[in-house]
């Protein structure tokens, strides 16, 4: 099995010119905001960002103010894939093949309402980077469940004892099935790995690249604002959110092997506080099943 080592040289980048201004409108500790900061550090300023309706549509601030020092095209909730495709075509017609088109959508705008637009774009193999910052619910409108919401989570549409009792959709698998050049997961708890993947995605030109970024939301996950990065690390260390890459939709590379118990991850978050030991055991089993399948894919045995 191939395991890509972490590389501390990316840490040096954290002191470079920042393309995000202080004073954004995200909640304190917002993982989606931290994710954007790392993405911009990797991608530089030769980019245009497409943002559908989501928290990030608000975080940058109202025009003419902006927390972002790069151009942004705000678009309708369902249309990030189509808007990014149109933008790419316009740039190409101007002879600008250098500017990177970055689609930056939440899990609702990727897994759910934005899925057909994204699927259409990657089926055409549009030359764009498509990012899903995943906070596992519709946060901007008050924490409603999405198909990225994990088993066991309470949201405002899966409240109290009616917590979500179906599994999270495997979006990377769905994108890999389109056989795009590059798909990968990343976590704000592993900045070096995340920056490396954004740099890699930018270098693979001429086709679609997809990055699924775990971005904890203190408000919806009911955690302290200082916990975002720690929880994002624990998600990887418990194999709840494995770090891996898929080349051409077929070749899997694992970047990290977790060995901690899932309960460590769950019990630190208010959104799971109603779960019992039996529920923890069930979720551990679900995580083990997915993890073993992933190991076999990385081994090439499936
Ligand atoms: C067609 C349409 N339906 C509903 C909305 C309201 N709306 C705006 S943002 C949002 C939730 C977005 O969720 P997600 O994509 O996960 O991003 P997050 O807010 O969690 O960052 C919804 C339902 C909308 N803007 N357009
Ligand atoms: S609700 Fe969550 S995702 Fe939205 S700005 Fe606040 S912390 Fe970030
Ligand atoms: Mg969301």
mmCIF file of C-alpha atoms and ligand atoms in Angstrom:
data_model
loop_
_atom_site.group_PDB
_atom_site.id
_atom_site.type_symbol
_atom_site.label_atom_id
_atom_site.label_comp_id
_atom_site.label_asym_id
_atom_site.label_seq_id
_atom_site.Cartn_x
_atom_site.Cartn_y
_atom_site.Cartn_z
ATOM 1 C CA UNK A 1 0.000 0.000 0.000
ATOM 2 C CA UNK A 2 1.216 3.512 -0.810
ATOM 3 C CA UNK A 3 1.272 5.935 2.102
ATOM 4 C CA UNK A 4 2.357 9.481 1.307
ATOM 5 C CA UNK A 5 4.483 11.009 4.083
ATOM 6 C CA UNK A 6 3.682 14.422 5.554
ATOM 7 C CA UNK A 7 6.152 17.143 4.678
ATOM 8 C CA UNK A 8 6.915 19.954 7.096
ATOM 9 C CA UNK A 9 8.269 22.279 4.383
ATOM 10 C CA UNK A 10 4.702 23.488 3.849
ATOM 11 C CA UNK A 11 4.722 24.988 7.340
ATOM 12 C CA UNK A 12 7.039 27.704 5.956
ATOM 13 C CA UNK A 13 4.188 28.897 3.789
ATOM 14 C CA UNK A 14 2.133 30.007 6.754
ATOM 15 C CA UNK A 15 4.154 33.194 7.014
ATOM 16 C CA UNK A 16 3.699 34.159 3.381
ATOM 17 C CA UNK A 17 1.596 37.049 2.123
ATOM 18 C CA UNK A 18 -1.966 36.423 3.196
ATOM 19 C CA UNK A 19 -4.738 36.620 0.604
ATOM 20 C CA UNK A 20 -7.350 36.786 3.349
ATOM 21 C CA UNK A 21 -7.814 39.974 5.340
ATOM 22 C CA UNK A 22 -8.587 39.922 9.055
ATOM 23 C CA UNK A 23 -12.135 40.974 9.903
ATOM 24 C CA UNK A 24 -14.202 38.354 8.031
ATOM 25 C CA UNK A 25 -17.803 37.638 9.069
ATOM 26 C CA UNK A 26 -17.418 33.959 10.037
ATOM 27 C CA UNK A 27 -18.099 32.799 13.597
ATOM 28 C CA UNK A 28 -15.028 32.512 15.852
ATOM 29 C CA UNK A 29 -13.201 29.258 15.114
ATOM 30 C CA UNK A 30 -15.039 28.679 11.819
ATOM 31 C CA UNK A 31 -13.352 25.744 10.058
ATOM 32 C CA UNK A 32 -14.561 26.890 6.641
ATOM 33 C CA UNK A 33 -12.679 30.142 7.120
ATOM 34 C CA UNK A 34 -9.490 28.356 8.143
ATOM 35 C CA UNK A 35 -9.883 26.104 5.088
ATOM 36 C CA UNK A 36 -10.036 29.102 2.736
ATOM 37 C CA UNK A 37 -6.921 30.595 4.306
ATOM 38 C CA UNK A 38 -4.922 27.414 3.628
ATOM 39 C CA UNK A 39 -6.351 27.053 0.109
ATOM 40 C CA UNK A 40 -5.319 30.580 -0.824
ATOM 41 C CA UNK A 41 -1.861 30.057 0.636
ATOM 42 C CA UNK A 42 -1.454 27.130 -1.728
ATOM 43 C CA UNK A 43 -3.116 28.567 -4.835
ATOM 44 C CA UNK A 44 -1.875 32.169 -4.863
ATOM 45 C CA UNK A 45 -3.673 35.157 -6.331
ATOM 46 C CA UNK A 46 -4.070 34.042 -9.967
ATOM 47 C CA UNK A 47 -7.499 32.619 -9.241
ATOM 48 C CA UNK A 48 -11.201 33.446 -9.444
ATOM 49 C CA UNK A 49 -13.466 31.883 -6.845
ATOM 50 C CA UNK A 50 -17.040 30.813 -7.537
ATOM 51 C CA UNK A 51 -19.194 30.707 -4.390
ATOM 52 C CA UNK A 52 -22.815 29.518 -4.360
ATOM 53 C CA UNK A 53 -25.210 30.293 -1.488
ATOM 54 C CA UNK A 54 -23.591 29.038 1.733
ATOM 55 C CA UNK A 55 -21.862 30.462 4.812
ATOM 56 C CA UNK A 56 -18.969 31.525 2.616
ATOM 57 C CA UNK A 57 -21.366 33.724 0.662
ATOM 58 C CA UNK A 58 -21.545 35.770 3.849
ATOM 59 C CA UNK A 59 -18.108 35.308 5.390
ATOM 60 C CA UNK A 60 -16.286 37.447 2.802
ATOM 61 C CA UNK A 61 -18.516 40.421 3.675
ATOM 62 C CA UNK A 62 -20.816 42.719 1.690
ATOM 63 C CA UNK A 63 -19.541 44.518 -1.433
ATOM 64 C CA UNK A 64 -17.470 46.727 -1.677
ATOM 65 C CA UNK A 65 -15.767 45.260 1.396
ATOM 66 C CA UNK A 66 -14.224 41.814 1.162
ATOM 67 C CA UNK A 67 -12.124 39.558 3.343
ATOM 68 C CA UNK A 68 -10.699 38.066 0.136
ATOM 69 C CA UNK A 69 -7.976 39.695 -1.943
ATOM 70 C CA UNK A 70 -9.023 37.713 -5.041
ATOM 71 C CA UNK A 71 -12.071 38.065 -7.347
ATOM 72 C CA UNK A 72 -15.254 36.228 -6.365
ATOM 73 C CA UNK A 73 -18.316 35.331 -8.445
ATOM 74 C CA UNK A 74 -21.303 34.642 -6.202
ATOM 75 C CA UNK A 75 -23.848 32.344 -7.763
ATOM 76 C CA UNK A 76 -27.128 30.563 -7.015
ATOM 77 C CA UNK A 77 -27.145 27.596 -4.622
ATOM 78 C CA UNK A 78 -27.499 24.913 -7.305
ATOM 79 C CA UNK A 79 -25.148 26.301 -9.916
ATOM 80 C CA UNK A 80 -21.485 26.338 -8.821
ATOM 81 C CA UNK A 81 -20.489 23.683 -11.378
ATOM 82 C CA UNK A 82 -22.197 25.476 -14.250
ATOM 83 C CA UNK A 83 -20.949 28.927 -13.202
ATOM 84 C CA UNK A 84 -17.359 27.669 -12.902
ATOM 85 C CA UNK A 85 -17.637 26.041 -16.342
ATOM 86 C CA UNK A 86 -18.857 29.303 -17.901
ATOM 87 C CA UNK A 87 -16.116 31.289 -16.227
ATOM 88 C CA UNK A 88 -13.483 28.838 -17.473
ATOM 89 C CA UNK A 89 -14.849 29.105 -21.018
ATOM 90 C CA UNK A 90 -14.780 32.915 -20.854
ATOM 91 C CA UNK A 91 -11.177 32.943 -19.639
ATOM 92 C CA UNK A 92 -10.147 30.465 -22.334
ATOM 93 C CA UNK A 93 -11.754 32.656 -25.008
ATOM 94 C CA UNK A 94 -9.621 35.529 -23.748
ATOM 95 C CA UNK A 95 -6.545 33.319 -24.075
ATOM 96 C CA UNK A 96 -6.121 33.179 -20.277
ATOM 97 C CA UNK A 97 -5.283 29.592 -19.451
ATOM 98 C CA UNK A 98 -3.209 30.618 -16.444
ATOM 99 C CA UNK A 99 -5.964 31.738 -14.056
ATOM 100 C CA UNK A 100 -7.306 28.927 -11.888
ATOM 101 C CA UNK A 101 -11.080 28.680 -11.529
ATOM 102 C CA UNK A 102 -11.886 27.529 -8.017
ATOM 103 C CA UNK A 103 -15.421 26.465 -7.166
ATOM 104 C CA UNK A 104 -15.930 26.721 -3.392
ATOM 105 C CA UNK A 105 -19.200 25.204 -2.194
ATOM 106 C CA UNK A 106 -20.563 23.835 1.062
ATOM 107 C CA UNK A 107 -21.839 20.292 1.491
ATOM 108 C CA UNK A 108 -25.387 21.361 0.565
ATOM 109 C CA UNK A 109 -24.079 22.976 -2.616
ATOM 110 C CA UNK A 110 -22.050 19.854 -3.421
ATOM 111 C CA UNK A 111 -23.711 16.696 -2.088
ATOM 112 C CA UNK A 112 -27.330 17.835 -2.554
ATOM 113 C CA UNK A 113 -28.700 20.731 -4.602
ATOM 114 C CA UNK A 114 -25.404 21.405 -6.425
ATOM 115 C CA UNK A 115 -24.770 17.788 -7.326
ATOM 116 C CA UNK A 116 -26.232 17.700 -10.839
ATOM 117 C CA UNK A 117 -24.367 20.866 -11.808
ATOM 118 C CA UNK A 118 -21.119 19.474 -10.387
ATOM 119 C CA UNK A 119 -21.641 16.073 -12.000
ATOM 120 C CA UNK A 120 -22.275 17.743 -15.362
ATOM 121 C CA UNK A 121 -19.146 19.856 -15.035
ATOM 122 C CA UNK A 122 -16.828 16.999 -14.076
ATOM 123 C CA UNK A 123 -18.353 14.685 -16.690
ATOM 124 C CA UNK A 124 -17.247 17.310 -19.236
ATOM 125 C CA UNK A 125 -13.905 17.243 -17.397
ATOM 126 C CA UNK A 126 -13.950 21.024 -16.974
ATOM 127 C CA UNK A 127 -10.554 22.512 -16.201
ATOM 128 C CA UNK A 128 -11.443 23.724 -12.683
ATOM 129 C CA UNK A 129 -10.807 22.858 -9.050
ATOM 130 C CA UNK A 130 -14.047 21.979 -7.275
ATOM 131 C CA UNK A 131 -13.905 22.211 -3.483
ATOM 132 C CA UNK A 132 -16.490 21.082 -1.000
ATOM 133 C CA UNK A 133 -15.858 22.568 2.434
ATOM 134 C CA UNK A 134 -17.869 20.147 4.476
ATOM 135 C CA UNK A 135 -19.387 21.263 7.785
ATOM 136 C CA UNK A 136 -21.890 18.410 7.577
ATOM 137 C CA UNK A 137 -25.155 20.427 7.511
ATOM 138 C CA UNK A 138 -26.823 23.514 6.056
ATOM 139 C CA UNK A 139 -25.228 25.898 8.518
ATOM 140 C CA UNK A 140 -26.027 29.238 6.916
ATOM 141 C CA UNK A 141 -29.764 28.653 7.318
ATOM 142 C CA UNK A 142 -29.668 27.188 10.830
ATOM 143 C CA UNK A 143 -28.141 23.677 10.902
ATOM 144 C CA UNK A 144 -30.488 21.583 8.761
ATOM 145 C CA UNK A 145 -29.335 18.076 7.844
ATOM 146 C CA UNK A 146 -27.780 17.409 4.437
ATOM 147 C CA UNK A 147 -26.688 14.123 2.857
ATOM 148 C CA UNK A 148 -23.241 14.905 4.286
ATOM 149 C CA UNK A 149 -24.594 14.879 7.833
ATOM 150 C CA UNK A 150 -23.136 11.861 9.639
ATOM 151 C CA UNK A 151 -25.068 9.050 11.300
ATOM 152 C CA UNK A 152 -25.931 10.052 14.845
ATOM 153 C CA UNK A 153 -25.941 13.840 14.475
ATOM 154 C CA UNK A 154 -28.682 16.063 15.848
ATOM 155 C CA UNK A 155 -29.652 18.957 13.595
ATOM 156 C CA UNK A 156 -32.693 21.228 13.582
ATOM 157 C CA UNK A 157 -34.386 18.882 11.078
ATOM 158 C CA UNK A 158 -33.177 15.735 12.882
ATOM 159 C CA UNK A 159 -33.752 16.897 16.468
ATOM 160 C CA UNK A 160 -33.746 15.137 19.843
ATOM 161 C CA UNK A 161 -34.405 11.378 19.577
ATOM 162 C CA UNK A 162 -34.924 11.695 15.822
ATOM 163 C CA UNK A 163 -31.208 12.197 15.149
ATOM 164 C CA UNK A 164 -29.976 11.263 11.698
ATOM 165 C CA UNK A 165 -29.951 7.501 11.390
ATOM 166 C CA UNK A 166 -28.575 7.076 7.887
ATOM 167 C CA UNK A 167 -24.937 7.189 6.812
ATOM 168 C CA UNK A 168 -23.115 10.117 5.235
ATOM 169 C CA UNK A 169 -22.926 10.004 1.440
ATOM 170 C CA UNK A 170 -19.473 9.056 0.137
ATOM 171 C CA UNK A 171 -18.949 12.031 -2.158
ATOM 172 C CA UNK A 172 -15.359 11.195 -3.138
ATOM 173 C CA UNK A 173 -16.536 7.812 -4.419
ATOM 174 C CA UNK A 174 -19.238 9.563 -6.429
ATOM 175 C CA UNK A 175 -16.700 11.940 -7.953
ATOM 176 C CA UNK A 176 -14.155 9.146 -8.523
ATOM 177 C CA UNK A 177 -16.863 7.310 -10.468
ATOM 178 C CA UNK A 178 -16.682 10.180 -12.980
ATOM 179 C CA UNK A 179 -13.033 9.130 -13.538
ATOM 180 C CA UNK A 180 -11.693 12.658 -13.070
ATOM 181 C CA UNK A 181 -7.909 13.174 -12.979
ATOM 182 C CA UNK A 182 -7.739 13.920 -9.254
ATOM 183 C CA UNK A 183 -9.966 13.618 -6.196
ATOM 184 C CA UNK A 184 -8.791 13.888 -2.590
ATOM 185 C CA UNK A 185 -9.865 14.493 0.975
ATOM 186 C CA UNK A 186 -8.261 17.055 3.297
ATOM 187 C CA UNK A 187 -8.751 18.289 6.839
ATOM 188 C CA UNK A 188 -7.982 21.659 8.414
ATOM 189 C CA UNK A 189 -6.355 19.603 11.183
ATOM 190 C CA UNK A 190 -3.612 18.576 8.725
ATOM 191 C CA UNK A 191 -2.549 21.851 7.052
ATOM 192 C CA UNK A 192 0.626 20.501 5.405
ATOM 193 C CA UNK A 193 -1.289 17.712 3.732
ATOM 194 C CA UNK A 194 -4.069 20.092 2.705
ATOM 195 C CA UNK A 195 -1.750 22.679 1.169
ATOM 196 C CA UNK A 196 0.143 19.979 -0.713
ATOM 197 C CA UNK A 197 -3.114 18.693 -2.197
ATOM 198 C CA UNK A 198 -4.237 22.160 -3.301
ATOM 199 C CA UNK A 199 -0.856 22.729 -4.947
ATOM 200 C CA UNK A 200 -1.077 19.356 -6.655
ATOM 201 C CA UNK A 201 -4.620 20.011 -7.854
ATOM 202 C CA UNK A 202 -3.554 23.345 -9.326
ATOM 203 C CA UNK A 203 -0.694 21.741 -11.256
ATOM 204 C CA UNK A 204 -2.959 19.106 -12.831
ATOM 205 C CA UNK A 205 -4.346 21.285 -15.599
ATOM 206 C CA UNK A 206 -6.765 20.359 -18.348
ATOM 207 C CA UNK A 207 -9.320 18.454 -16.280
ATOM 208 C CA UNK A 208 -11.483 18.412 -13.178
ATOM 209 C CA UNK A 209 -10.021 18.175 -9.714
ATOM 210 C CA UNK A 210 -12.130 17.667 -6.597
ATOM 211 C CA UNK A 211 -11.155 18.319 -2.985
ATOM 212 C CA UNK A 212 -13.367 17.294 -0.074
ATOM 213 C CA UNK A 213 -12.301 19.350 2.949
ATOM 214 C CA UNK A 214 -13.542 18.647 6.465
ATOM 215 C CA UNK A 215 -14.316 22.034 8.033
ATOM 216 C CA UNK A 216 -15.786 21.846 11.553
ATOM 217 C CA UNK A 217 -18.427 24.417 12.449
ATOM 218 C CA UNK A 218 -18.384 25.360 16.163
ATOM 219 C CA UNK A 219 -21.957 26.696 15.920
ATOM 220 C CA UNK A 220 -23.555 23.611 14.367
ATOM 221 C CA UNK A 221 -21.281 21.003 15.954
ATOM 222 C CA UNK A 222 -21.748 22.561 19.392
ATOM 223 C CA UNK A 223 -18.059 22.726 20.206
ATOM 224 C CA UNK A 224 -15.908 25.535 21.575
ATOM 225 C CA UNK A 225 -14.384 27.871 19.005
ATOM 226 C CA UNK A 226 -10.930 26.718 20.092
ATOM 227 C CA UNK A 227 -11.826 23.082 19.277
ATOM 228 C CA UNK A 228 -12.200 23.227 15.471
ATOM 229 C CA UNK A 229 -8.671 22.186 14.557
ATOM 230 C CA UNK A 230 -8.489 19.561 17.313
ATOM 231 C CA UNK A 231 -11.769 17.960 16.198
ATOM 232 C CA UNK A 232 -10.640 18.051 12.553
ATOM 233 C CA UNK A 233 -7.494 16.168 13.604
ATOM 234 C CA UNK A 234 -9.461 13.658 15.662
ATOM 235 C CA UNK A 235 -11.729 12.926 12.682
ATOM 236 C CA UNK A 236 -8.654 11.756 10.782
ATOM 237 C CA UNK A 237 -6.957 10.024 13.717
ATOM 238 C CA UNK A 238 -10.096 7.911 14.305
ATOM 239 C CA UNK A 239 -10.562 7.114 10.566
ATOM 240 C CA UNK A 240 -13.947 8.869 10.606
ATOM 241 C CA UNK A 241 -12.577 11.137 7.873
ATOM 242 C CA UNK A 242 -9.603 9.380 6.231
ATOM 243 C CA UNK A 243 -7.058 11.350 4.217
ATOM 244 C CA UNK A 244 -6.552 9.882 0.753
ATOM 245 C CA UNK A 245 -6.183 10.667 -2.940
ATOM 246 C CA UNK A 246 -7.685 9.054 -6.027
ATOM 247 C CA UNK A 247 -5.941 9.410 -9.381
ATOM 248 C CA UNK A 248 -8.028 8.920 -12.517
ATOM 249 C CA UNK A 249 -10.899 7.616 -10.383
ATOM 250 C CA UNK A 250 -9.048 4.335 -9.878
ATOM 251 C CA UNK A 251 -5.686 4.546 -8.092
ATOM 252 C CA UNK A 252 -6.068 5.145 -4.344
ATOM 253 C CA UNK A 253 -3.293 6.476 -2.091
ATOM 254 C CA UNK A 254 -3.746 6.660 1.678
ATOM 255 C CA UNK A 255 -2.066 9.571 3.420
ATOM 256 C CA UNK A 256 -2.616 8.689 7.078
ATOM 257 C CA UNK A 257 -3.549 5.654 9.141
ATOM 258 C CA UNK A 258 -5.614 6.448 12.222
ATOM 259 C CA UNK A 259 -5.744 4.160 15.246
ATOM 260 C CA UNK A 260 -7.826 6.008 17.841
ATOM 261 C CA UNK A 261 -11.322 5.048 18.982
ATOM 262 C CA UNK A 262 -14.246 6.785 17.331
ATOM 263 C CA UNK A 263 -15.768 7.502 20.751
ATOM 264 C CA UNK A 264 -12.911 9.974 21.408
ATOM 265 C CA UNK A 265 -14.123 11.984 18.430
ATOM 266 C CA UNK A 266 -17.855 11.738 19.138
ATOM 267 C CA UNK A 267 -17.918 12.451 22.845
ATOM 268 C CA UNK A 268 -16.250 15.862 22.465
ATOM 269 C CA UNK A 269 -19.108 17.308 20.431
ATOM 270 C CA UNK A 270 -22.520 18.576 21.574
ATOM 271 C CA UNK A 271 -24.155 17.397 18.327
ATOM 272 C CA UNK A 272 -23.537 13.761 19.407
ATOM 273 C CA UNK A 273 -24.089 14.157 23.143
ATOM 274 C CA UNK A 274 -27.335 12.122 23.145
ATOM 275 C CA UNK A 275 -25.603 8.964 21.841
ATOM 276 C CA UNK A 276 -25.238 5.895 24.077
ATOM 277 C CA UNK A 277 -22.398 3.355 24.353
ATOM 278 C CA UNK A 278 -24.402 1.109 22.009
ATOM 279 C CA UNK A 279 -24.562 3.910 19.440
ATOM 280 C CA UNK A 280 -20.812 4.496 19.798
ATOM 281 C CA UNK A 281 -20.189 0.796 19.121
ATOM 282 C CA UNK A 282 -22.447 0.874 16.063
ATOM 283 C CA UNK A 283 -20.655 3.926 14.661
ATOM 284 C CA UNK A 284 -17.247 2.340 15.350
ATOM 285 C CA UNK A 285 -18.406 -0.666 13.336
ATOM 286 C CA UNK A 286 -19.560 1.549 10.453
ATOM 287 C CA UNK A 287 -16.220 3.391 10.449
ATOM 288 C CA UNK A 288 -14.286 0.085 10.526
ATOM 289 C CA UNK A 289 -16.216 -1.246 7.535
ATOM 290 C CA UNK A 290 -15.515 1.856 5.437
ATOM 291 C CA UNK A 291 -11.882 1.952 6.548
ATOM 292 C CA UNK A 292 -11.264 -1.686 5.622
ATOM 293 C CA UNK A 293 -12.790 -1.097 2.204
ATOM 294 C CA UNK A 294 -10.529 1.905 1.718
ATOM 295 C CA UNK A 295 -7.462 -0.131 2.741
ATOM 296 C CA UNK A 296 -8.355 -2.719 0.107
ATOM 297 C CA UNK A 297 -8.728 -0.018 -2.535
ATOM 298 C CA UNK A 298 -5.323 1.397 -1.630
ATOM 299 C CA UNK A 299 -3.859 -2.131 -1.785
ATOM 300 C CA UNK A 300 -5.365 -2.560 -5.224
ATOM 301 C CA UNK A 301 -7.262 -5.671 -4.077
ATOM 302 C CA UNK A 302 -10.648 -4.195 -5.050
HETATM 303 C C1 LIG B 1 -32.591 27.387 -4.209
HETATM 304 C C2 LIG B 1 -32.240 27.828 -2.818
HETATM 305 N N1 LIG B 1 -32.747 27.148 -1.773
HETATM 306 C C3 LIG B 1 -32.422 27.498 -0.515
HETATM 307 C C4 LIG B 1 -31.579 28.549 -0.300
HETATM 308 C C5 LIG B 1 -31.263 28.967 1.117
HETATM 309 N N2 LIG B 1 -29.925 28.608 1.513
HETATM 310 C C6 LIG B 1 -28.905 29.482 1.442
HETATM 311 S S1 LIG B 1 -27.458 28.872 2.027
HETATM 312 C C7 LIG B 1 -28.226 27.404 2.411
HETATM 313 C C8 LIG B 1 -27.459 26.291 3.111
HETATM 314 C C9 LIG B 1 -26.131 26.019 2.509
HETATM 315 O O1 LIG B 1 -25.598 24.861 3.076
HETATM 316 P P1 LIG B 1 -24.163 24.382 2.659
HETATM 317 O O2 LIG B 1 -24.039 24.316 1.191
HETATM 318 O O3 LIG B 1 -23.883 23.132 3.395
HETATM 319 O O4 LIG B 1 -23.199 25.564 3.160
HETATM 320 P P2 LIG B 1 -23.040 26.102 4.677
HETATM 321 O O5 LIG B 1 -24.085 27.131 4.879
HETATM 322 O O6 LIG B 1 -23.184 24.942 5.584
HETATM 323 O O7 LIG B 1 -21.673 26.687 4.734
HETATM 324 C C10 LIG B 1 -29.567 27.398 2.061
HETATM 325 C C11 LIG B 1 -30.507 26.287 2.289
HETATM 326 C C12 LIG B 1 -31.049 29.230 -1.420
HETATM 327 N N3 LIG B 1 -30.190 30.253 -1.288
HETATM 328 N N4 LIG B 1 -31.394 28.857 -2.669
HETATM 329 S S1 LIG B 2 -22.212 28.821 11.092
HETATM 330 FE FE1 LIG B 2 -20.443 27.443 11.061
HETATM 331 S S2 LIG B 2 -19.700 27.371 8.923
HETATM 332 FE FE2 LIG B 2 -21.068 29.164 9.169
HETATM 333 S S3 LIG B 2 -19.678 30.886 9.621
HETATM 334 FE FE3 LIG B 2 -20.383 30.031 11.601
HETATM 335 S S4 LIG B 2 -18.818 28.502 12.164
HETATM 336 FE FE4 LIG B 2 -18.536 28.966 9.973
HETATM 337 MG MG1 LIG B 3 -22.740 22.915 5.127
#
